[in-house]
């Protein structure tokens, strides 16, 4: 009971990971904050070099009042090019949904002067506003709104594979009469 391969790990669904979706950090927004009210867009790309393609883009408006400000996000949900292809074939496609909402900003003082800007999570969790301060907002596949990692129940891909082979290391250690750490170290060389 409980030997290597005895679990049903292949039959459960893993949690969604941060790497699967879009990440909106405060870094590009900080430049906008210095200049007052502004509008613009942010773009995510896929691939490198000649194979680099636009993955997604969002428009934003920054309003400095009330201090520290509000960031209004606008983007489309759904793939317009796939919708047009389906329409050419005479089939009904999924309509493109326009998402438009505001994300409040917060700021905290730094020890040596200045301040740090945070997003305030705009999502509801269990019927209550989250309101968590976060340095990044996430939009996993299938979600409508950017929100914090906690609200979207996201994890890191590396945390799902961190102890993937521990059972194998223990089994080999028993066969080789040494510790699992020694087996792991020998295999990593």
mmCIF file with all atom_site columns, C-alpha atoms in Angstrom, residues 26 51 81 105 132 178:
data_model
loop_
_atom_site.group_PDB
_atom_site.id
_atom_site.type_symbol
_atom_site.label_atom_id
_atom_site.label_alt_id
_atom_site.label_comp_id
_atom_site.label_asym_id
_atom_site.label_entity_id
_atom_site.label_seq_id
_atom_site.pdbx_PDB_ins_code
_atom_site.Cartn_x
_atom_site.Cartn_y
_atom_site.Cartn_z
_atom_site.occupancy
_atom_site.B_iso_or_equiv
_atom_site.pdbx_formal_charge
_atom_site.auth_seq_id
_atom_site.auth_comp_id
_atom_site.auth_asym_id
_atom_site.auth_atom_id
_atom_site.pdbx_PDB_model_num
ATOM 1 C CA . UNK A 1 26  ? 2.296   47.466 -11.694 1.00 0.00 ? 26  UNK A CA 1
ATOM 2 C CA . UNK A 1 51  ? 7.671   34.151 -34.966 1.00 0.00 ? 51  UNK A CA 1
ATOM 3 C CA . UNK A 1 81  ? -10.504 36.170 -36.294 1.00 0.00 ? 81  UNK A CA 1
ATOM 4 C CA . UNK A 1 105 ? -4.891  51.697 -6.851  1.00 0.00 ? 105 UNK A CA 1
ATOM 5 C CA . UNK A 1 132 ? -6.406  42.642 -1.396  1.00 0.00 ? 132 UNK A CA 1
ATOM 6 C CA . UNK A 1 178 ? 21.241  4.896  0.989   1.00 0.00 ? 178 UNK A CA 1
#
